[in-house]
mmCIF file of N, CA and C in Angstrom:
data_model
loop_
_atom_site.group_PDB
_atom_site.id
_atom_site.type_symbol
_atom_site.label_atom_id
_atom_site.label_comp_id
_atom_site.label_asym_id
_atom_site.label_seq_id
_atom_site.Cartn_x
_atom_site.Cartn_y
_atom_site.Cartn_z
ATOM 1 N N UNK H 1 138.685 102.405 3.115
ATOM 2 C CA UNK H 1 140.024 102.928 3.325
ATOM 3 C C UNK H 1 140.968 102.262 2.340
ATOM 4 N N UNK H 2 141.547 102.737 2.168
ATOM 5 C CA UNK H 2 142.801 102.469 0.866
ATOM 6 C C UNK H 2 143.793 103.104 1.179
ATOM 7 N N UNK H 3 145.271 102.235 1.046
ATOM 8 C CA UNK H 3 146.345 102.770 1.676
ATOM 9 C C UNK H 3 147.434 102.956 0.304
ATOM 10 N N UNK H 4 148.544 103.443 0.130
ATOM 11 C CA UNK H 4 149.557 103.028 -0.749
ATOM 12 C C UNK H 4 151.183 102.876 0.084
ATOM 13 N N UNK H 5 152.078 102.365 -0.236
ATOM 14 C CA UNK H 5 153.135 102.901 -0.321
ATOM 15 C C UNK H 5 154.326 103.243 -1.253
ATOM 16 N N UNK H 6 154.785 104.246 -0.611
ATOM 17 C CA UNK H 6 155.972 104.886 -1.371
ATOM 18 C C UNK H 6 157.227 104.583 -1.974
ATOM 19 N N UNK H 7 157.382 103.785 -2.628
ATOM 20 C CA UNK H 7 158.285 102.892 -3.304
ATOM 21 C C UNK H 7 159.945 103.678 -2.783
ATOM 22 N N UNK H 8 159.345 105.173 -3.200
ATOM 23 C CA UNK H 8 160.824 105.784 -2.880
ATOM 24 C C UNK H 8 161.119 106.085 -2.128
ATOM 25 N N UNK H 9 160.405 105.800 -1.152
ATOM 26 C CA UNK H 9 160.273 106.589 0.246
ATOM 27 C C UNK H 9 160.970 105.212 1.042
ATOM 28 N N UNK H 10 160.576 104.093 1.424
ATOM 29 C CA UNK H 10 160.300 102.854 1.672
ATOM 30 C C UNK H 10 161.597 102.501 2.178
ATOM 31 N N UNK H 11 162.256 101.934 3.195
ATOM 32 C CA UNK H 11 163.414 101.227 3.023
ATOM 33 C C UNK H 11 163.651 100.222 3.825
ATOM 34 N N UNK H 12 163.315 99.454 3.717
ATOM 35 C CA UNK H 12 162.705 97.783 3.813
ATOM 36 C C UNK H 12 162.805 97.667 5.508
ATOM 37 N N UNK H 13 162.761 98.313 6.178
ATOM 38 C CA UNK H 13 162.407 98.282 7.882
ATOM 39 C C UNK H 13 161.546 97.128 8.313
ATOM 40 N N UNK H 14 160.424 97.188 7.224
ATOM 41 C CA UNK H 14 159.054 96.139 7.456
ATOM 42 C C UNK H 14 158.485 96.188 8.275
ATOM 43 N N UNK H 15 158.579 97.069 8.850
ATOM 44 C CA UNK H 15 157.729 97.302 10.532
ATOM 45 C C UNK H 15 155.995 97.025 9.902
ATOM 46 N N UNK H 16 155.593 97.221 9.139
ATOM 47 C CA UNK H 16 154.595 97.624 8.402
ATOM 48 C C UNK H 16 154.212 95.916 8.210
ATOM 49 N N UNK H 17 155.002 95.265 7.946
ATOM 50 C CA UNK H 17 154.690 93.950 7.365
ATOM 51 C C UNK H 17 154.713 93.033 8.777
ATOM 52 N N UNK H 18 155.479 93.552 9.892
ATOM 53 C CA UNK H 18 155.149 92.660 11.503
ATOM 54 C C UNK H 18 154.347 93.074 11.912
ATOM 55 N N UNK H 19 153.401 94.296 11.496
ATOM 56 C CA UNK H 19 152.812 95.038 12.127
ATOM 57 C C UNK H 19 151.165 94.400 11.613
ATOM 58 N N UNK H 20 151.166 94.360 10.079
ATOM 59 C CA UNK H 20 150.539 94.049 9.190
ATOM 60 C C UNK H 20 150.191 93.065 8.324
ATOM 61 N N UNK H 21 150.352 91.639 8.799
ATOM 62 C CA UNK H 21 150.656 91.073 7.778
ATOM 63 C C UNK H 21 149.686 90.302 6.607
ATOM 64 N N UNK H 22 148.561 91.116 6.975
ATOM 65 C CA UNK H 22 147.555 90.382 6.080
ATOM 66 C C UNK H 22 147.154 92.125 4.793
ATOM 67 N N UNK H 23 148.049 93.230 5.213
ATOM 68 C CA UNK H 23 147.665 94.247 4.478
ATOM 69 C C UNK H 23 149.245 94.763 3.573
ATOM 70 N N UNK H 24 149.963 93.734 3.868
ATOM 71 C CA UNK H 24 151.055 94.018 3.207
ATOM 72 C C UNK H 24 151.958 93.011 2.848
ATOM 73 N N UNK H 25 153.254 92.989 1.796
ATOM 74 C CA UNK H 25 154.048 91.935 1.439
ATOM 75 C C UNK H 25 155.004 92.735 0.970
ATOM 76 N N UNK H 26 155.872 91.765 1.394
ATOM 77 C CA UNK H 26 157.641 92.062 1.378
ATOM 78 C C UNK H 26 158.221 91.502 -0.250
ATOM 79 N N UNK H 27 158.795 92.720 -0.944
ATOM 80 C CA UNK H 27 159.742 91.965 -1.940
ATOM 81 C C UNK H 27 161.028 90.977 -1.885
ATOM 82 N N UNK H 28 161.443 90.429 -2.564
ATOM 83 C CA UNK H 28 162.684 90.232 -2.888
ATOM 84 C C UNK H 28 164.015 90.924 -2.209
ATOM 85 N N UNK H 29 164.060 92.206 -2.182
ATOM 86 C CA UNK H 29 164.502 93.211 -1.659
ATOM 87 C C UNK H 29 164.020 93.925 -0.162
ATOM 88 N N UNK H 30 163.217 93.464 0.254
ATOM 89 C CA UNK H 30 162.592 93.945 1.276
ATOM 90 C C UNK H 30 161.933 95.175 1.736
ATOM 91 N N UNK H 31 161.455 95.659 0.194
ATOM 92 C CA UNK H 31 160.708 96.812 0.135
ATOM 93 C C UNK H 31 159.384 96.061 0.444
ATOM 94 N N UNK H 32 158.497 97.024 1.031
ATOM 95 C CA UNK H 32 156.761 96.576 1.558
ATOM 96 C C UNK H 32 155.883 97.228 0.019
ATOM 97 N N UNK H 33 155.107 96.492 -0.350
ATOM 98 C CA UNK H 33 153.777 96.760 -0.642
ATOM 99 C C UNK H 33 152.533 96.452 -0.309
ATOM 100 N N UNK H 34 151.822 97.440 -0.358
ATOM 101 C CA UNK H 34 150.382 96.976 0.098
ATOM 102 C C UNK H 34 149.660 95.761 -0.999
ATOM 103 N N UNK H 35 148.838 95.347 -0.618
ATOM 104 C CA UNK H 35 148.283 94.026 -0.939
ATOM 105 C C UNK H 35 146.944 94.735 -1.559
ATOM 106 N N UNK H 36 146.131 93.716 -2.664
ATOM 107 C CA UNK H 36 144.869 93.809 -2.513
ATOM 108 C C UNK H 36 144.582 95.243 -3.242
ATOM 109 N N UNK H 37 145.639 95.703 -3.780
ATOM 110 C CA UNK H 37 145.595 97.016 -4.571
ATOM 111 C C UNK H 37 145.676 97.734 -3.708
ATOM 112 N N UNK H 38 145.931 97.906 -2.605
ATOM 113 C CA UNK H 38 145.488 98.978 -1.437
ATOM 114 C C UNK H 38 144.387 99.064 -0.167
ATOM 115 N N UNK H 39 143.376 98.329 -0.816
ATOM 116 C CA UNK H 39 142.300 98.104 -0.009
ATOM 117 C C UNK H 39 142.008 97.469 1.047
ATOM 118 N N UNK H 40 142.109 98.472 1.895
ATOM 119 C CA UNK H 40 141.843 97.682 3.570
ATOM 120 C C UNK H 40 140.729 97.080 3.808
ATOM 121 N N UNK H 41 140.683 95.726 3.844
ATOM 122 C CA UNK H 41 139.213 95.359 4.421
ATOM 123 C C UNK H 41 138.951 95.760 5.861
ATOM 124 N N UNK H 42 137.137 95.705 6.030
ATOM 125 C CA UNK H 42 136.828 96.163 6.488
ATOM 126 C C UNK H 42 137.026 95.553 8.124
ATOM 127 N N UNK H 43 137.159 96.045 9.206
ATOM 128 C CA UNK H 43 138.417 95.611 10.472
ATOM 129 C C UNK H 43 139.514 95.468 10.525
ATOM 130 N N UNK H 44 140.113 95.874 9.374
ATOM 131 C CA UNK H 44 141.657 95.822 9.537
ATOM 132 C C UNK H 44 141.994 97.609 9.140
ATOM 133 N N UNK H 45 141.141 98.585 9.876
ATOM 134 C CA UNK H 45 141.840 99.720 9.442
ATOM 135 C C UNK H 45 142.664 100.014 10.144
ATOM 136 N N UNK H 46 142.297 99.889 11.598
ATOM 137 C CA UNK H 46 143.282 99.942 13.149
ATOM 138 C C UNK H 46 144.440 99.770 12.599
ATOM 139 N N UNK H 47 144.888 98.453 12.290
ATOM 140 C CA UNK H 47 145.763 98.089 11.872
ATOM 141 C C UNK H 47 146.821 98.763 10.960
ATOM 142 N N UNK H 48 146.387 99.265 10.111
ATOM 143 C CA UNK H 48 146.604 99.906 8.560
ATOM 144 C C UNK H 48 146.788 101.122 9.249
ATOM 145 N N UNK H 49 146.481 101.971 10.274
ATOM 146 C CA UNK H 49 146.928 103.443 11.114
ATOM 147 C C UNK H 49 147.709 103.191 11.525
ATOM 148 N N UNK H 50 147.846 102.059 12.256
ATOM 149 C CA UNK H 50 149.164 101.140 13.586
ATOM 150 C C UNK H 50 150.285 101.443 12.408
ATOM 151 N N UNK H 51 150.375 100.816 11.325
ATOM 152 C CA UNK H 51 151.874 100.440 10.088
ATOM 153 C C UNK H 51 151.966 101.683 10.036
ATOM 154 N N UNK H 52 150.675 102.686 9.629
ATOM 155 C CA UNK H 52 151.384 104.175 8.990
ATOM 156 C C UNK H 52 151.833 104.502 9.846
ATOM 157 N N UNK H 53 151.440 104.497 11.208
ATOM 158 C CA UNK H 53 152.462 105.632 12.725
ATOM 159 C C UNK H 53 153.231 104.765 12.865
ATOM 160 N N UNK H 54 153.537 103.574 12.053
ATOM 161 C CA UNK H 54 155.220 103.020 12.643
ATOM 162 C C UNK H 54 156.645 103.057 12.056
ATOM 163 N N UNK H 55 156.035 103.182 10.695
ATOM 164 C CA UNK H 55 156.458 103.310 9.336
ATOM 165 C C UNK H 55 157.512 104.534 9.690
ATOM 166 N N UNK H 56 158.853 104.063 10.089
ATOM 167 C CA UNK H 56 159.979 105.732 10.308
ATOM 168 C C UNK H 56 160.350 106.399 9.072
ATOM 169 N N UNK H 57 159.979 106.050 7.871
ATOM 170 C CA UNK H 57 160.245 106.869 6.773
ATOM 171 C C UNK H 57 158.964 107.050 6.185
ATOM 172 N N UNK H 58 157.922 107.109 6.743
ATOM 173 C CA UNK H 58 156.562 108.005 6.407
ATOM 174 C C UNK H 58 156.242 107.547 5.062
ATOM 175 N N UNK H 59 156.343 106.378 4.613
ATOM 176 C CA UNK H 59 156.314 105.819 3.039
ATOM 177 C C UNK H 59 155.032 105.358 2.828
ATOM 178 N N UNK H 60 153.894 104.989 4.218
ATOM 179 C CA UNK H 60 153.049 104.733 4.229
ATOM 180 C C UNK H 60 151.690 105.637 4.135
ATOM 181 N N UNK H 61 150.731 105.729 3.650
ATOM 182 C CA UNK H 61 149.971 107.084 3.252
ATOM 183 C C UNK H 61 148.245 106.583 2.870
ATOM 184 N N UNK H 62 147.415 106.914 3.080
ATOM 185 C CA UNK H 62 145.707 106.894 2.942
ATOM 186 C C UNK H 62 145.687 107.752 1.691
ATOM 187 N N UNK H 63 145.013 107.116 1.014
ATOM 188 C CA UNK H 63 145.210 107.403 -0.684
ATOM 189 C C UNK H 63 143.281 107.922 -0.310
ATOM 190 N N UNK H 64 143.078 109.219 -0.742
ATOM 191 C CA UNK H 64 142.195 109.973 -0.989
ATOM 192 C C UNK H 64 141.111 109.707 -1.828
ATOM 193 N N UNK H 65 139.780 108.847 -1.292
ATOM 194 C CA UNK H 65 139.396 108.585 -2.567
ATOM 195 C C UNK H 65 137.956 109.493 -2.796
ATOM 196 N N UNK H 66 137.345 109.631 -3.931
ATOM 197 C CA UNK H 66 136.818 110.457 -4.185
ATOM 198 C C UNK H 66 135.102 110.105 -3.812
#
């Protein structure tokens, strides 16, 4: 599983980062990025669904991989 988020979407709520904090990190600004390039290790996907359904500006997203 591999997650991204939406830089433009994003607006520093962090729910994602109390929610998450070993699959994500807070800027300067308090925008979230995912960690680790994206890559959810393996038992922390629960988790990584939990941030996306909490996430109120939907910035959070499962990047499609091939």
């Amino acid at each position: 599983m591999r997650i991204k988020v939406d830089p433009d979407l994003c607006e520093g709520h962090n729910r994602c980062f109390a929610l998450a904090p070993d699959l994500f990190e807070v800027d300067d600004y308090g925008l979230s990025q995912a960690l680790n390039e994206g890559v959810v290790p393996p038992g922390l996907e629960e988790k990584a669904r939990l941030a996306i359904d909490n996430c109120p500006e939907f910035a959070i997203s499962v990047v499609e991989e091939d």
